[in-house]
Coordinates of C-alpha atoms in Angstrom, one line a residue:
M1 CA 42.4 -5.2 20.1
P2 CA 40.6 -1.9 19.3
E3 CA 36.9 -1.9 18.4
M4 CA 36.1 -1.2 14.7
G5 CA 33.0 0.8 15.5
N6 CA 29.7 0.6 17.4
T7 CA 28.2 -2.0 15.0
T8 CA 27.1 -5.0 17.1
P9 CA 25.2 -7.8 15.5
S10 CA 21.9 -6.5 17.0
N11 CA 22.6 -2.9 15.8
S12 CA 23.5 -4.2 12.4
S13 CA 20.4 -6.4 12.1
T14 CA 18.2 -3.5 13.4
A15 CA 19.6 -1.2 10.8
S16 CA 19.1 -3.7 8.0
T17 CA 15.6 -4.4 9.2
R18 CA 14.9 -0.6 9.1
T19 CA 16.3 -0.4 5.6
V20 CA 14.3 -3.4 4.3
L21 CA 11.1 -1.9 5.9
L22 CA 11.9 1.4 4.1
L23 CA 12.3 -0.6 0.8
F24 CA 8.9 -2.1 1.2
R25 CA 7.4 1.3 1.9
V26 CA 9.0 2.7 -1.2
L27 CA 7.7 -0.2 -3.3
T28 CA 4.2 0.2 -1.9
F29 CA 4.4 3.9 -2.7
V30 CA 5.4 3.2 -6.3
F31 CA 2.7 0.6 -6.9
L32 CA 0.0 2.7 -5.3
L33 CA 1.0 5.8 -7.3
I34 CA 0.8 3.8 -10.6
A35 CA -2.6 2.3 -9.5
L36 CA -3.9 5.8 -8.7
I37 CA -2.8 7.2 -12.1
L38 CA -4.4 4.3 -13.9
I39 CA -7.8 4.4 -12.1
A40 CA -8.0 8.2 -12.1
T41 CA -7.5 8.4 -15.9
L42 CA -9.9 5.6 -16.6
K43 CA -12.6 6.6 -19.1
Q44 CA -14.0 5.3 -22.4
T45 CA -16.5 6.6 -24.9
D46 CA -19.2 4.2 -26.1
D47 CA -19.0 4.0 -29.9
D48 CA -22.8 3.4 -30.3
T49 CA -24.1 6.1 -27.9
A50 CA -21.2 8.5 -27.6
V51 CA -21.6 8.4 -23.8
Q52 CA -18.4 8.7 -21.9
V53 CA -18.0 6.2 -19.1
K54 CA -15.6 7.1 -16.2
F55 CA -14.4 5.3 -13.1
S56 CA -16.5 7.6 -11.0
D57 CA -19.7 6.1 -12.6
F58 CA -19.1 2.9 -10.6
Y59 CA -19.3 2.7 -6.8
A60 CA -16.8 -0.1 -6.7
Y61 CA -14.2 1.9 -8.6
R62 CA -14.8 4.9 -6.4
Y63 CA -14.2 2.7 -3.4
M64 CA -11.1 1.3 -5.0
I65 CA -9.7 4.8 -5.6
S66 CA -10.5 5.8 -2.0
T67 CA -8.6 2.8 -0.7
I68 CA -5.6 3.7 -3.0
I69 CA -5.6 7.3 -1.7
I70 CA -5.9 6.4 2.0
G71 CA -3.2 3.7 1.6
F72 CA -1.1 6.2 -0.4
A73 CA -1.4 8.8 2.4
Y74 CA -0.6 6.3 5.2
N75 CA 2.3 4.9 3.3
L76 CA 3.7 8.4 2.6
L77 CA 3.6 9.2 6.3
Q78 CA 5.3 5.8 7.1
M79 CA 7.9 6.5 4.4
A80 CA 8.7 9.8 6.1
F81 CA 9.0 8.1 9.5
S82 CA 11.1 5.3 8.0
I83 CA 13.5 7.7 6.2
F84 CA 13.9 9.7 9.5
T85 CA 14.6 6.4 11.4
V86 CA 17.1 5.1 8.9
V87 CA 19.0 8.5 8.7
S88 CA 19.0 9.4 12.3
G89 CA 18.7 6.0 14.0
N90 CA 15.9 7.4 16.2
R91 CA 12.2 6.8 15.9
V92 CA 9.8 9.7 15.3
L93 CA 7.2 8.0 17.6
S94 CA 9.3 6.5 20.3
G95 CA 8.2 4.0 22.9
D96 CA 5.6 1.2 22.7
G97 CA 3.0 3.6 21.3
G98 CA 5.0 4.2 18.1
R99 CA 5.5 0.5 17.5
L100 CA 1.9 -0.3 18.1
F101 CA 0.9 2.5 15.7
D102 CA 3.2 1.0 13.0
F103 CA 1.8 -2.5 13.6
F104 CA -1.9 -1.8 13.8
G105 CA -1.7 0.9 11.1
D106 CA -0.1 -1.6 8.7
K107 CA -2.7 -4.2 9.5
I108 CA -5.7 -1.9 9.1
I109 CA -4.4 -0.2 5.9
S110 CA -3.4 -3.5 4.3
Y111 CA -6.8 -5.1 4.9
F112 CA -8.4 -1.9 3.6
M113 CA -6.3 -2.1 0.5
I114 CA -7.1 -5.7 -0.2
S115 CA -10.8 -4.9 0.1
G116 CA -10.4 -2.2 -2.5
S117 CA -8.5 -4.5 -4.8
A118 CA -11.3 -7.2 -4.4
A119 CA -14.0 -4.6 -5.2
G120 CA -12.1 -3.5 -8.4
F121 CA -11.5 -7.1 -9.5
G122 CA -15.2 -8.0 -8.9
L123 CA -16.6 -5.2 -10.9
T124 CA -14.1 -5.6 -13.7
I125 CA -15.2 -9.3 -14.0
E126 CA -18.9 -8.3 -14.0
L127 CA -18.3 -5.6 -16.6
G128 CA -16.3 -8.0 -18.8
R129 CA -19.0 -10.7 -18.9
G130 CA -20.0 -11.4 -22.5
V131 CA -18.1 -8.4 -23.7
P132 CA -14.7 -8.5 -25.5
S133 CA -11.8 -7.2 -23.5
N134 CA -11.3 -3.4 -23.8
S135 CA -9.0 -0.8 -22.6
F136 CA -11.4 0.3 -19.8
T137 CA -11.6 -3.1 -18.1
D138 CA -7.9 -3.8 -18.8
K139 CA -6.8 -0.6 -17.1
A140 CA -9.2 -1.2 -14.2
N141 CA -7.8 -4.7 -13.8
A142 CA -4.3 -3.4 -13.9
S143 CA -5.0 -0.9 -11.2
A144 CA -6.6 -3.5 -9.0
S145 CA -3.6 -5.8 -9.6
L146 CA -1.2 -3.0 -8.6
L147 CA -3.3 -2.3 -5.5
L148 CA -3.1 -6.0 -4.7
I149 CA 0.7 -5.9 -5.0
G150 CA 0.7 -2.8 -2.7
F151 CA -1.3 -4.8 -0.2
L152 CA 1.3 -7.6 -0.3
F153 CA 4.1 -5.2 0.4
T154 CA 2.2 -3.6 3.3
A155 CA 1.3 -7.0 4.7
I156 CA 5.0 -8.0 4.6
A157 CA 5.9 -4.7 6.2
S158 CA 3.4 -5.5 9.0
T159 CA 5.4 -8.7 9.6
F160 CA 8.5 -6.6 10.2
T161 CA 6.7 -4.2 12.5
S162 CA 5.4 -7.1 14.5
F163 CA 9.0 -8.1 15.4
A164 CA 9.4 -4.7 17.1
L165 CA 6.4 -5.1 19.3
P166 CA 7.1 -5.1 23.0
K167 CA 7.4 -8.6 24.5
K168 CA 5.0 -9.1 27.4
A169 CA 6.1 -11.3 30.3
N170 CA 3.5 -13.8 31.6

């Protein structure tokens, strides 16, 4: 009986894993892009004093936008690597070093993103104490929420990259 192609169960599962990993990278990209747009356009004018308040007036929001930008840049790089891998079947960074870069990069960036999200949530709660909800805090909260979702997708991607780590014999 002739073979129907080179698709073995392990090749098929590897290709599907690469595709799922690319999907998580694209979803992270989308959520971080929206979070970046929301926080970068965050400003409000105080009705009483006519003073304009922007995200850059608060250290926690500046930290949050920094984590979004760094996560966005890392994810953009990983998306390019993933697209190349899915299309060509070869890794850009071959060998154990590439797999370790993916794994530790995902871990470090995901923890960085969760800290930015926590900083944004914390400040938003503090700003909202005793004050009715307003568009400034609502947009900041939405941006922190999207950053949190980006963290979740990156954390899940790190689980997939951990499966590719080299196995050490004892």
